């Protein structure tokens, strides 16, 4: 797999350091509150696991399975999202975690669906923010790293379900971008 990587953007050490910093930032933001973490999987699963260990506050976890890549950002409804949540969000502090803020359409839609469940507040945390791709004014509250508009993989982020297990974030070589498995 390493031969498929054009450039390493974020090293394993940089990822580990930044996750600890984000954990401390979250502890300061919530100051003793209990947090409900909602992780958008599969992409954010590794980031979420590492981040939860860096947060010192009480944390509850629920996961959402949404994708903006299979059939476009309209491939799921707000009701689909709300039905996946098993925890009661009413009156609670929610931290929505995703792997990457690309166009912003997915996070905006998920945020709106979660808002309808009555949490006290919702903040968003993304590992990566792609530069120059946003189609909405939606902003993440916490961003790990800004990256160029390239095919990035690793640390949970895939291309055709491959490369998730790489311990760094890298740019995939163009010749490795074959047709996705779901087409």
PDB file of C-alpha atoms in Angstrom:
ATOM      1  CA  UNK A   1       0.000   0.000   0.000  1.00  0.00           C
ATOM      2  CA  UNK A   2       2.834   2.441   0.692  1.00  0.00           C
ATOM      3  CA  UNK A   3       3.752   2.462  -2.991  1.00  0.00           C
ATOM      4  CA  UNK A   4       0.250   3.858  -3.698  1.00  0.00           C
ATOM      5  CA  UNK A   5       0.963   6.996  -1.667  1.00  0.00           C
ATOM      6  CA  UNK A   6       2.283  10.029  -3.508  1.00  0.00           C
ATOM      7  CA  UNK A   7       2.947  12.173  -0.428  1.00  0.00           C
ATOM      8  CA  UNK A   8       2.503  11.849   3.316  1.00  0.00           C
ATOM      9  CA  UNK A   9       0.590  14.940   4.444  1.00  0.00           C
ATOM     10  CA  UNK A  10       0.284  14.217   8.159  1.00  0.00           C
ATOM     11  CA  UNK A  11       2.624  11.809   9.925  1.00  0.00           C
ATOM     12  CA  UNK A  12       1.571   9.332  12.592  1.00  0.00           C
ATOM     13  CA  UNK A  13       3.349  11.409  15.257  1.00  0.00           C
ATOM     14  CA  UNK A  14       1.634  14.613  14.102  1.00  0.00           C
ATOM     15  CA  UNK A  15      -1.738  12.869  14.229  1.00  0.00           C
ATOM     16  CA  UNK A  16      -1.127  11.611  17.766  1.00  0.00           C
ATOM     17  CA  UNK A  17      -0.006  15.044  19.001  1.00  0.00           C
ATOM     18  CA  UNK A  18      -2.963  16.824  17.405  1.00  0.00           C
ATOM     19  CA  UNK A  19      -5.496  14.350  18.794  1.00  0.00           C
ATOM     20  CA  UNK A  20      -4.187  15.019  22.325  1.00  0.00           C
ATOM     21  CA  UNK A  21      -4.441  18.784  21.692  1.00  0.00           C
ATOM     22  CA  UNK A  22      -8.013  18.421  20.431  1.00  0.00           C
ATOM     23  CA  UNK A  23      -8.905  16.322  23.495  1.00  0.00           C
ATOM     24  CA  UNK A  24      -7.650  19.116  25.767  1.00  0.00           C
ATOM     25  CA  UNK A  25      -9.567  21.692  23.696  1.00  0.00           C
ATOM     26  CA  UNK A  26     -12.770  19.661  24.088  1.00  0.00           C
ATOM     27  CA  UNK A  27     -12.207  19.356  27.847  1.00  0.00           C
ATOM     28  CA  UNK A  28     -11.899  23.167  28.027  1.00  0.00           C
ATOM     29  CA  UNK A  29     -14.981  23.782  25.875  1.00  0.00           C
ATOM     30  CA  UNK A  30     -17.246  21.476  27.883  1.00  0.00           C
ATOM     31  CA  UNK A  31     -15.663  22.148  31.321  1.00  0.00           C
ATOM     32  CA  UNK A  32     -16.888  19.200  33.358  1.00  0.00           C
ATOM     33  CA  UNK A  33     -20.008  18.454  31.308  1.00  0.00           C
ATOM     34  CA  UNK A  34     -20.884  14.979  30.072  1.00  0.00           C
ATOM     35  CA  UNK A  35     -20.576  14.712  26.278  1.00  0.00           C
ATOM     36  CA  UNK A  36     -22.503  12.591  23.811  1.00  0.00           C
ATOM     37  CA  UNK A  37     -20.144  11.829  20.935  1.00  0.00           C
ATOM     38  CA  UNK A  38     -21.800  11.016  17.635  1.00  0.00           C
ATOM     39  CA  UNK A  39     -19.264   9.526  15.223  1.00  0.00           C
ATOM     40  CA  UNK A  40     -19.854   9.300  11.494  1.00  0.00           C
ATOM     41  CA  UNK A  41     -18.476   5.899  10.568  1.00  0.00           C
ATOM     42  CA  UNK A  42     -16.665   4.248   8.888  1.00  0.00           C
ATOM     43  CA  UNK A  43     -14.283   7.105   8.133  1.00  0.00           C
ATOM     44  CA  UNK A  44     -14.139   8.652  11.599  1.00  0.00           C
ATOM     45  CA  UNK A  45     -13.878   5.421  13.580  1.00  0.00           C
ATOM     46  CA  UNK A  46     -10.109   5.540  14.225  1.00  0.00           C
ATOM     47  CA  UNK A  47     -10.074   9.280  14.910  1.00  0.00           C
ATOM     48  CA  UNK A  48     -13.052   8.931  17.264  1.00  0.00           C
ATOM     49  CA  UNK A  49     -11.482   6.056  19.202  1.00  0.00           C
ATOM     50  CA  UNK A  50      -8.213   7.923  19.700  1.00  0.00           C
ATOM     51  CA  UNK A  51      -9.951  11.201  20.506  1.00  0.00           C
ATOM     52  CA  UNK A  52     -12.255   9.644  23.092  1.00  0.00           C
ATOM     53  CA  UNK A  53      -9.187   8.346  24.953  1.00  0.00           C
ATOM     54  CA  UNK A  54      -7.751  11.893  24.934  1.00  0.00           C
ATOM     55  CA  UNK A  55     -10.923  13.425  26.413  1.00  0.00           C
ATOM     56  CA  UNK A  56     -10.930  13.352  30.215  1.00  0.00           C
ATOM     57  CA  UNK A  57     -14.645  14.142  30.651  1.00  0.00           C
ATOM     58  CA  UNK A  58     -17.418  11.529  30.800  1.00  0.00           C
ATOM     59  CA  UNK A  59     -18.285  10.488  27.231  1.00  0.00           C
ATOM     60  CA  UNK A  60     -21.183   8.522  25.775  1.00  0.00           C
ATOM     61  CA  UNK A  61     -20.895   7.200  22.207  1.00  0.00           C
ATOM     62  CA  UNK A  62     -23.303   6.640  19.352  1.00  0.00           C
ATOM     63  CA  UNK A  63     -22.516   6.155  15.669  1.00  0.00           C
ATOM     64  CA  UNK A  64     -24.085   7.148  12.380  1.00  0.00           C
ATOM     65  CA  UNK A  65     -23.543   5.454   9.077  1.00  0.00           C
ATOM     66  CA  UNK A  66     -23.897   7.969   6.248  1.00  0.00           C
ATOM     67  CA  UNK A  67     -22.033   8.427   3.002  1.00  0.00           C
ATOM     68  CA  UNK A  68     -21.909  11.250   0.524  1.00  0.00           C
ATOM     69  CA  UNK A  69     -19.912   9.249  -2.006  1.00  0.00           C
ATOM     70  CA  UNK A  70     -22.079   6.298  -3.014  1.00  0.00           C
ATOM     71  CA  UNK A  71     -25.134   8.051  -4.421  1.00  0.00           C
ATOM     72  CA  UNK A  72     -24.503  11.699  -3.724  1.00  0.00           C
ATOM     73  CA  UNK A  73     -25.267  13.778  -0.649  1.00  0.00           C
ATOM     74  CA  UNK A  74     -29.013  13.279  -1.098  1.00  0.00           C
ATOM     75  CA  UNK A  75     -28.726   9.486  -0.644  1.00  0.00           C
ATOM     76  CA  UNK A  76     -29.968   9.669   2.959  1.00  0.00           C
ATOM     77  CA  UNK A  77     -32.697  11.636   4.685  1.00  0.00           C
ATOM     78  CA  UNK A  78     -32.734  13.482   7.963  1.00  0.00           C
ATOM     79  CA  UNK A  79     -35.216  10.881   9.212  1.00  0.00           C
ATOM     80  CA  UNK A  80     -32.755   8.084   8.319  1.00  0.00           C
ATOM     81  CA  UNK A  81     -30.127   9.854  10.405  1.00  0.00           C
ATOM     82  CA  UNK A  82     -32.431  10.440  13.384  1.00  0.00           C
ATOM     83  CA  UNK A  83     -33.526   6.783  13.378  1.00  0.00           C
ATOM     84  CA  UNK A  84     -29.923   5.586  13.739  1.00  0.00           C
ATOM     85  CA  UNK A  85     -29.358   7.443  17.017  1.00  0.00           C
ATOM     86  CA  UNK A  86     -29.946   5.189  20.029  1.00  0.00           C
ATOM     87  CA  UNK A  87     -29.071   7.645  22.798  1.00  0.00           C
ATOM     88  CA  UNK A  88     -31.449  10.305  24.055  1.00  0.00           C
ATOM     89  CA  UNK A  89     -29.928  13.647  23.000  1.00  0.00           C
ATOM     90  CA  UNK A  90     -32.570  15.876  24.582  1.00  0.00           C
ATOM     91  CA  UNK A  91     -30.885  18.492  26.759  1.00  0.00           C
ATOM     92  CA  UNK A  92     -27.401  17.030  26.284  1.00  0.00           C
ATOM     93  CA  UNK A  93     -24.165  18.376  24.854  1.00  0.00           C
ATOM     94  CA  UNK A  94     -23.400  16.669  21.556  1.00  0.00           C
ATOM     95  CA  UNK A  95     -20.064  16.489  19.774  1.00  0.00           C
ATOM     96  CA  UNK A  96     -20.423  15.361  16.166  1.00  0.00           C
ATOM     97  CA  UNK A  97     -17.184  13.830  14.839  1.00  0.00           C
ATOM     98  CA  UNK A  98     -16.357  13.222  11.176  1.00  0.00           C
ATOM     99  CA  UNK A  99     -13.220  12.370   9.280  1.00  0.00           C
ATOM    100  CA  UNK A 100     -13.299  15.135   6.694  1.00  0.00           C
ATOM    101  CA  UNK A 101     -15.159  18.340   5.927  1.00  0.00           C
ATOM    102  CA  UNK A 102     -15.299  18.364   2.154  1.00  0.00           C
ATOM    103  CA  UNK A 103     -18.311  20.117   0.602  1.00  0.00           C
ATOM    104  CA  UNK A 104     -20.039  20.480   3.971  1.00  0.00           C
ATOM    105  CA  UNK A 105     -23.302  19.033   2.656  1.00  0.00           C
ATOM    106  CA  UNK A 106     -23.164  15.820   4.702  1.00  0.00           C
ATOM    107  CA  UNK A 107     -22.226  17.508   7.980  1.00  0.00           C
ATOM    108  CA  UNK A 108     -24.826  20.218   7.476  1.00  0.00           C
ATOM    109  CA  UNK A 109     -27.561  17.642   6.938  1.00  0.00           C
ATOM    110  CA  UNK A 110     -26.477  15.482   9.890  1.00  0.00           C
ATOM    111  CA  UNK A 111     -26.227  18.554  12.133  1.00  0.00           C
ATOM    112  CA  UNK A 112     -29.759  19.597  11.181  1.00  0.00           C
ATOM    113  CA  UNK A 113     -31.102  16.079  11.884  1.00  0.00           C
ATOM    114  CA  UNK A 114     -29.396  15.950  15.278  1.00  0.00           C
ATOM    115  CA  UNK A 115     -30.687  19.429  16.146  1.00  0.00           C
ATOM    116  CA  UNK A 116     -34.229  18.081  15.688  1.00  0.00           C
ATOM    117  CA  UNK A 117     -33.576  15.616  18.559  1.00  0.00           C
ATOM    118  CA  UNK A 118     -33.368  18.466  21.103  1.00  0.00           C
ATOM    119  CA  UNK A 119     -29.783  18.575  22.354  1.00  0.00           C
ATOM    120  CA  UNK A 120     -28.675  21.515  24.511  1.00  0.00           C
ATOM    121  CA  UNK A 121     -25.916  22.209  21.989  1.00  0.00           C
ATOM    122  CA  UNK A 122     -24.107  20.573  19.086  1.00  0.00           C
ATOM    123  CA  UNK A 123     -20.501  21.166  18.127  1.00  0.00           C
ATOM    124  CA  UNK A 124     -18.621  19.557  15.272  1.00  0.00           C
ATOM    125  CA  UNK A 125     -15.099  18.202  15.157  1.00  0.00           C
ATOM    126  CA  UNK A 126     -13.404  17.054  11.961  1.00  0.00           C
ATOM    127  CA  UNK A 127      -9.987  15.540  11.514  1.00  0.00           C
ATOM    128  CA  UNK A 128      -9.462  17.163   8.105  1.00  0.00           C
ATOM    129  CA  UNK A 129     -10.865  20.185   6.297  1.00  0.00           C
ATOM    130  CA  UNK A 130     -10.362  20.130   2.530  1.00  0.00           C
ATOM    131  CA  UNK A 131      -9.458  23.513   1.128  1.00  0.00           C
ATOM    132  CA  UNK A 132     -11.546  24.929  -1.710  1.00  0.00           C
ATOM    133  CA  UNK A 133     -14.349  22.348  -1.723  1.00  0.00           C
ATOM    134  CA  UNK A 134     -17.075  23.775   0.491  1.00  0.00           C
ATOM    135  CA  UNK A 135     -20.473  24.078  -1.159  1.00  0.00           C
ATOM    136  CA  UNK A 136     -22.188  25.379   2.004  1.00  0.00           C
ATOM    137  CA  UNK A 137     -21.307  27.967   4.649  1.00  0.00           C
ATOM    138  CA  UNK A 138     -21.245  25.168   7.273  1.00  0.00           C
ATOM    139  CA  UNK A 139     -18.160  25.433   9.509  1.00  0.00           C
ATOM    140  CA  UNK A 140     -16.704  22.871  11.891  1.00  0.00           C
ATOM    141  CA  UNK A 141     -16.048  24.078  15.429  1.00  0.00           C
ATOM    142  CA  UNK A 142     -12.825  22.075  15.770  1.00  0.00           C
ATOM    143  CA  UNK A 143     -10.506  21.174  12.882  1.00  0.00           C
ATOM    144  CA  UNK A 144      -7.496  18.909  13.132  1.00  0.00           C
ATOM    145  CA  UNK A 145      -5.707  19.761   9.883  1.00  0.00           C
ATOM    146  CA  UNK A 146      -6.323  21.677   6.670  1.00  0.00           C
ATOM    147  CA  UNK A 147      -5.472  19.646   3.573  1.00  0.00           C
ATOM    148  CA  UNK A 148      -5.422  20.372  -0.165  1.00  0.00           C
ATOM    149  CA  UNK A 149      -8.184  19.266  -2.521  1.00  0.00           C
ATOM    150  CA  UNK A 150      -6.591  15.878  -3.210  1.00  0.00           C
ATOM    151  CA  UNK A 151      -7.547  12.223  -2.730  1.00  0.00           C
ATOM    152  CA  UNK A 152      -6.463  11.741   0.876  1.00  0.00           C
ATOM    153  CA  UNK A 153      -6.376   8.355   2.597  1.00  0.00           C
ATOM    154  CA  UNK A 154      -5.288   6.788   5.862  1.00  0.00           C
ATOM    155  CA  UNK A 155      -6.190   6.921   9.555  1.00  0.00           C
ATOM    156  CA  UNK A 156      -9.706   5.694   8.784  1.00  0.00           C
ATOM    157  CA  UNK A 157     -10.166   7.534   5.492  1.00  0.00           C
ATOM    158  CA  UNK A 158     -10.523   5.264   2.488  1.00  0.00           C
ATOM    159  CA  UNK A 159     -10.561   5.119  -1.252  1.00  0.00           C
ATOM    160  CA  UNK A 160     -12.792   2.263  -2.459  1.00  0.00           C
ATOM    161  CA  UNK A 161     -12.688   0.851   1.091  1.00  0.00           C
ATOM    162  CA  UNK A 162      -8.870   0.549   1.009  1.00  0.00           C
ATOM    163  CA  UNK A 163      -6.114   2.381   2.930  1.00  0.00           C
ATOM    164  CA  UNK A 164      -8.099   2.967   6.152  1.00  0.00           C
ATOM    165  CA  UNK A 165      -5.478   1.132   8.221  1.00  0.00           C
ATOM    166  CA  UNK A 166      -2.532   3.347   7.311  1.00  0.00           C
ATOM    167  CA  UNK A 167      -1.326   5.204  10.434  1.00  0.00           C
ATOM    168  CA  UNK A 168      -0.828   8.517   8.589  1.00  0.00           C
ATOM    169  CA  UNK A 169      -2.713  10.753   6.134  1.00  0.00           C
ATOM    170  CA  UNK A 170      -1.395  10.610   2.603  1.00  0.00           C
ATOM    171  CA  UNK A 171      -2.275  11.653  -0.936  1.00  0.00           C
ATOM    172  CA  UNK A 172      -3.160   8.723  -3.159  1.00  0.00           C
ATOM    173  CA  UNK A 173      -1.334   8.441  -6.489  1.00  0.00           C
ATOM    174  CA  UNK A 174      -3.690   9.259  -9.383  1.00  0.00           C
ATOM    175  CA  UNK A 175      -3.004   5.924 -11.090  1.00  0.00           C
ATOM    176  CA  UNK A 176      -4.356   4.142  -7.994  1.00  0.00           C
ATOM    177  CA  UNK A 177      -7.757   5.787  -8.290  1.00  0.00           C
ATOM    178  CA  UNK A 178      -9.616   3.017 -10.063  1.00  0.00           C
ATOM    179  CA  UNK A 179     -13.385   2.760 -10.319  1.00  0.00           C
ATOM    180  CA  UNK A 180     -14.978   2.573  -6.851  1.00  0.00           C
ATOM    181  CA  UNK A 181     -16.277  -0.881  -5.873  1.00  0.00           C
ATOM    182  CA  UNK A 182     -19.903   0.299  -5.635  1.00  0.00           C
ATOM    183  CA  UNK A 183     -20.201   1.472  -9.264  1.00  0.00           C
TER     184      UNK A 183
END
